[in-house]
Short mmCIF file of C-alpha atoms in Angstrom, two decimals:
data_model
loop_
_atom_site.label_atom_id
_atom_site.label_comp_id
_atom_site.label_asym_id
_atom_site.label_seq_id
_atom_site.Cartn_x
_atom_site.Cartn_y
_atom_site.Cartn_z
CA MET A 1 0.00 0.00 0.00
CA LYS A 2 1.41 3.33 -0.99
CA ASN A 3 1.15 6.48 1.08
CA ASN A 4 0.10 8.60 -1.91
CA TYR A 5 -3.25 6.73 -2.10
CA ILE A 6 -3.95 7.72 1.49
CA ASP A 7 -3.01 11.37 1.06
CA ALA A 8 -5.12 11.65 -2.10
CA LEU A 9 -8.15 10.11 -0.36
CA ILE A 10 -7.81 12.51 2.57
CA GLN A 11 -7.51 15.51 0.26
CA SER A 12 -10.57 14.42 -1.73
CA VAL A 13 -12.92 14.71 1.26
CA ALA A 14 -11.61 18.18 2.15
CA ARG A 15 -14.11 19.67 -0.34
CA VAL A 16 -16.93 18.73 2.07
CA VAL A 17 -15.36 18.75 5.53
CA GLU A 18 -11.95 19.56 6.97
CA PRO A 19 -10.90 16.08 8.11
CA ASN A 20 -8.86 15.24 11.16
CA VAL A 21 -5.83 14.23 9.08
CA PRO A 22 -3.90 12.23 11.72
CA LEU A 23 -7.01 10.25 12.73
CA LEU A 24 -8.08 9.57 9.16
CA LYS A 25 -4.55 8.61 8.13
CA ASP A 26 -4.33 6.12 11.00
CA VAL A 27 -7.70 4.62 10.10
CA LEU A 28 -6.70 4.22 6.44
CA VAL A 29 -3.27 2.77 7.25
CA ILE A 30 -4.69 0.27 9.76
CA GLY A 31 -7.71 -0.61 7.60
CA GLY A 32 -5.74 -0.82 4.37
CA MET A 33 -6.94 -0.73 0.80
CA PRO A 34 -9.17 -3.40 -0.77
CA ASP A 35 -7.41 -6.32 -2.42
CA ASN A 36 -7.69 -6.74 -6.19
CA THR A 37 -10.58 -9.18 -5.69
CA GLN A 38 -12.48 -7.08 -3.10
CA ASN A 39 -15.17 -4.55 -4.03
CA LEU A 40 -14.72 -2.55 -0.85
CA LYS A 41 -13.09 -2.65 2.54
CA TYR A 42 -14.84 -1.42 5.67
CA LEU A 43 -12.88 0.82 8.01
CA SER A 44 -12.72 0.74 11.79
CA TYR A 45 -14.89 3.05 13.86
CA ASN A 46 -13.88 6.69 13.66
CA ARG A 47 -15.74 9.93 14.18
CA ASP A 48 -14.52 13.50 14.02
CA THR A 49 -16.81 16.29 15.27
CA THR A 50 -16.45 19.95 14.33
CA LEU A 51 -18.65 22.98 14.95
CA ALA A 52 -19.45 25.35 12.08
CA ARG A 53 -22.27 27.71 11.11
CA GLY A 54 -24.47 26.71 14.04
CA LEU A 55 -24.12 23.03 13.17
CA SER A 56 -22.37 20.10 14.76
CA CYS A 57 -20.75 18.19 11.89
CA GLU A 58 -19.67 14.59 12.47
CA PHE A 59 -17.66 12.89 9.74
CA SER A 60 -16.96 9.16 9.71
CA ALA A 61 -14.92 7.38 7.04
CA VAL A 62 -16.68 4.04 6.64
CA ALA A 63 -15.29 2.24 3.58
CA VAL A 64 -12.75 2.32 0.77
CA ILE A 65 -14.22 1.32 -2.61
CA ASN A 66 -12.12 -0.41 -5.26
CA ASN A 67 -12.75 1.62 -8.45
CA ARG A 68 -11.33 -1.15 -10.68
CA ARG A 69 -14.11 -3.59 -9.65
CA VAL A 70 -16.99 -1.14 -9.32
CA SER A 71 -18.55 -2.13 -12.67
CA GLU A 72 -19.01 -5.74 -11.50
CA TRP A 73 -20.52 -4.41 -8.25
CA GLN A 74 -23.31 -2.43 -9.96
CA LEU A 75 -26.88 -3.65 -9.53
CA THR A 76 -29.09 -3.87 -12.62
CA GLY A 77 -32.40 -5.36 -13.66
CA TYR A 78 -34.40 -7.48 -11.26
CA THR A 79 -31.79 -7.41 -8.48
CA LYS A 80 -31.82 -3.60 -8.61
CA LYS A 81 -35.62 -3.52 -8.20
CA ILE A 82 -35.54 -5.90 -5.26
CA SER A 83 -32.69 -4.06 -3.54
CA ARG A 84 -34.50 -0.71 -3.98
CA TRP A 85 -37.47 -2.18 -2.17
CA VAL A 86 -35.47 -3.90 0.59
CA PHE A 87 -33.13 -0.96 1.19
CA SER A 88 -35.81 1.70 1.31
CA THR A 89 -35.91 4.48 3.90
CA ARG A 90 -39.15 2.85 5.06
CA TRP A 91 -37.43 -0.35 6.19
CA ALA A 92 -33.70 0.14 6.54
CA ARG A 93 -32.36 1.55 9.80
CA ASN A 94 -28.71 1.84 8.84
CA PRO A 95 -27.74 4.85 6.69
CA LEU A 96 -24.63 3.03 5.43
CA ASP A 97 -26.80 0.29 3.90
CA LEU A 98 -28.99 2.92 2.25
CA PHE A 99 -26.03 4.82 0.81
CA LEU A 100 -24.20 1.73 -0.46
CA ASN A 101 -27.33 0.38 -2.13
CA ASN A 102 -28.11 3.74 -3.77
CA LEU A 103 -24.51 3.91 -4.97
CA ARG A 104 -24.71 0.42 -6.48
CA CYS A 105 -27.99 1.32 -8.23
CA SER A 106 -26.73 4.59 -9.73
CA PRO A 107 -25.26 4.03 -13.22
CA SER A 108 -23.99 7.61 -13.50
CA VAL A 109 -21.96 7.41 -10.27
CA ILE A 110 -20.69 3.93 -11.11
CA SER A 111 -19.43 5.19 -14.48
CA VAL A 112 -17.65 8.10 -12.76
CA LEU A 113 -15.93 5.73 -10.31
CA ALA A 114 -15.03 3.23 -13.06
CA GLY A 115 -13.51 6.00 -15.18
CA ALA A 116 -11.56 7.62 -12.34
CA THR A 117 -7.78 7.76 -12.58
CA SER A 118 -7.44 6.74 -8.93
CA ASN A 119 -7.79 3.14 -7.85
CA TYR A 120 -9.82 3.90 -4.71
CA THR A 121 -12.71 6.02 -3.46
CA LEU A 122 -13.34 6.93 0.17
CA LEU A 123 -16.95 6.63 1.32
CA GLY A 124 -17.85 8.63 4.38
CA ILE A 125 -20.95 9.66 6.26
CA MET A 126 -21.56 13.25 7.30
CA THR A 127 -24.08 13.95 10.07
CA GLU A 128 -25.14 17.55 10.61
CA THR A 129 -27.10 18.45 13.72
CA ALA A 130 -28.54 21.90 14.37
CA LEU A 131 -27.23 23.25 17.66
CA HIS A 132 -30.38 25.30 18.22
CA LYS A 133 -33.61 23.49 18.96
CA THR A 134 -36.27 23.75 16.26
CA GLY A 135 -39.85 22.71 15.73
CA LEU A 136 -42.84 22.45 18.01
CA GLU A 137 -41.38 19.57 19.97
CA ASN A 138 -37.98 21.30 20.33
CA ARG A 139 -36.14 18.43 18.68
CA ARG A 140 -32.91 19.07 16.89
CA ALA A 141 -32.92 18.39 13.17
CA GLU A 142 -30.32 15.84 12.11
CA TYR A 143 -29.33 15.34 8.47
CA ILE A 144 -27.19 12.47 7.22
CA CYS A 145 -25.56 12.37 3.79
CA PRO A 146 -22.91 10.31 2.02
CA VAL A 147 -19.53 11.77 1.14
CA LEU A 148 -17.65 10.29 -1.82
CA GLY A 149 -13.99 11.22 -1.95
CA VAL A 150 -12.72 10.45 -5.46
CA PRO A 151 -9.20 11.78 -6.05
CA GLY A 152 -8.39 13.51 -9.31
CA ILE A 153 -11.78 13.67 -11.01
CA GLU A 154 -12.85 16.31 -13.50
CA VAL A 155 -15.43 19.06 -12.93
CA ASN A 156 -18.30 17.27 -14.73
CA ASP A 157 -17.67 14.11 -12.75
CA LEU A 158 -17.49 16.10 -9.52
CA GLN A 159 -20.91 17.57 -10.28
CA THR A 160 -22.30 14.03 -10.69
CA ILE A 161 -20.82 13.06 -7.31
CA GLN A 162 -22.23 16.18 -5.64
CA ALA A 163 -25.66 15.53 -7.18
CA PHE A 164 -25.56 11.98 -5.76
CA GLU A 165 -24.60 13.27 -2.31
CA SER A 166 -27.38 15.86 -2.22
CA ALA A 167 -29.97 13.46 -3.68
CA ASN A 168 -29.27 10.94 -0.91
CA GLN A 169 -29.45 13.29 2.05
CA ILE A 170 -31.83 11.93 4.66
CA LYS A 171 -33.39 13.42 7.76
CA LYS A 172 -33.31 11.38 10.92
CA SER A 173 -36.41 11.72 13.04
CA GLY A 174 -38.61 9.74 15.36
CA ILE A 175 -38.94 8.98 19.02
CA ILE A 176 -36.21 7.52 21.18
CA GLY A 177 -35.60 3.90 20.29
CA LEU A 178 -37.48 4.05 16.97
CA GLU A 179 -35.56 6.14 14.50
CA LEU A 180 -37.04 6.88 11.10
CA TYR A 181 -35.25 8.11 8.02
CA ARG A 182 -36.86 10.35 5.43
CA LYS A 183 -35.13 11.18 2.18
CA THR A 184 -34.92 14.93 1.70
CA GLY A 185 -32.69 15.19 -1.37
CA ARG A 186 -33.98 15.51 -4.91
CA GLN A 187 -33.87 12.46 -7.16
CA MET A 188 -31.07 12.30 -9.71
CA ALA A 189 -32.02 12.02 -13.34
CA GLY A 190 -31.21 8.63 -14.82
CA THR A 191 -31.06 6.62 -11.59
#
C-alpha cells in the first residue's frame, strides 16, 4: 500500500469537511486498501466532530471502494428492483446500507468511479445536527448524507458526485428507540 493513495483520499474529502488528518490517516493505514478481488473494505470506527455555522458536523470514514471492480458491483435489472425495495428508507435503519445500495444502483456514479484515474474512493458519512432546537417539539434536526472522496476527477464528474450526495441526504427523526429516516434530497435524473 502506498502512502500517496492515502493522502489523495484525505484531500478528496476536504471539499466537504476539513478532516482530522492524523485520525483519518491512521484509520486508512490500519484498515488498508481493498485487495484486487475485493469490491470494498470497511474501516474501523472513527468519528470527528467539528462545529461550524451553528451546526455540529460529524464525519466518519466508513469504507474504501475499489474503483477497478466497481462495474461488477453495480446492480441492474431485477436485483436492482428488489434491492431498492429492501433498502428503502421505510425499512432500513442503517444509513450506510442505504447509501451503499443507492450507490450500487446509480449508473452515472458507477461510471464516474469506473472512469476515475485513482484506484480507490473513500466513502464517508456526514451527520449535521442543528445546535439550536427547532420545531414544536424542540427536537434538533439531524441530516445524514454520504460523502464520496474520489481523487483527481474532473469538474463534470465532480458535479455528478455532488448531485448523488445531495440526492441521498436523509433526515433522521422519530422517538427515542425508533428512528425513522426520510429522504430529503432531490432524485437524480437517470437513476
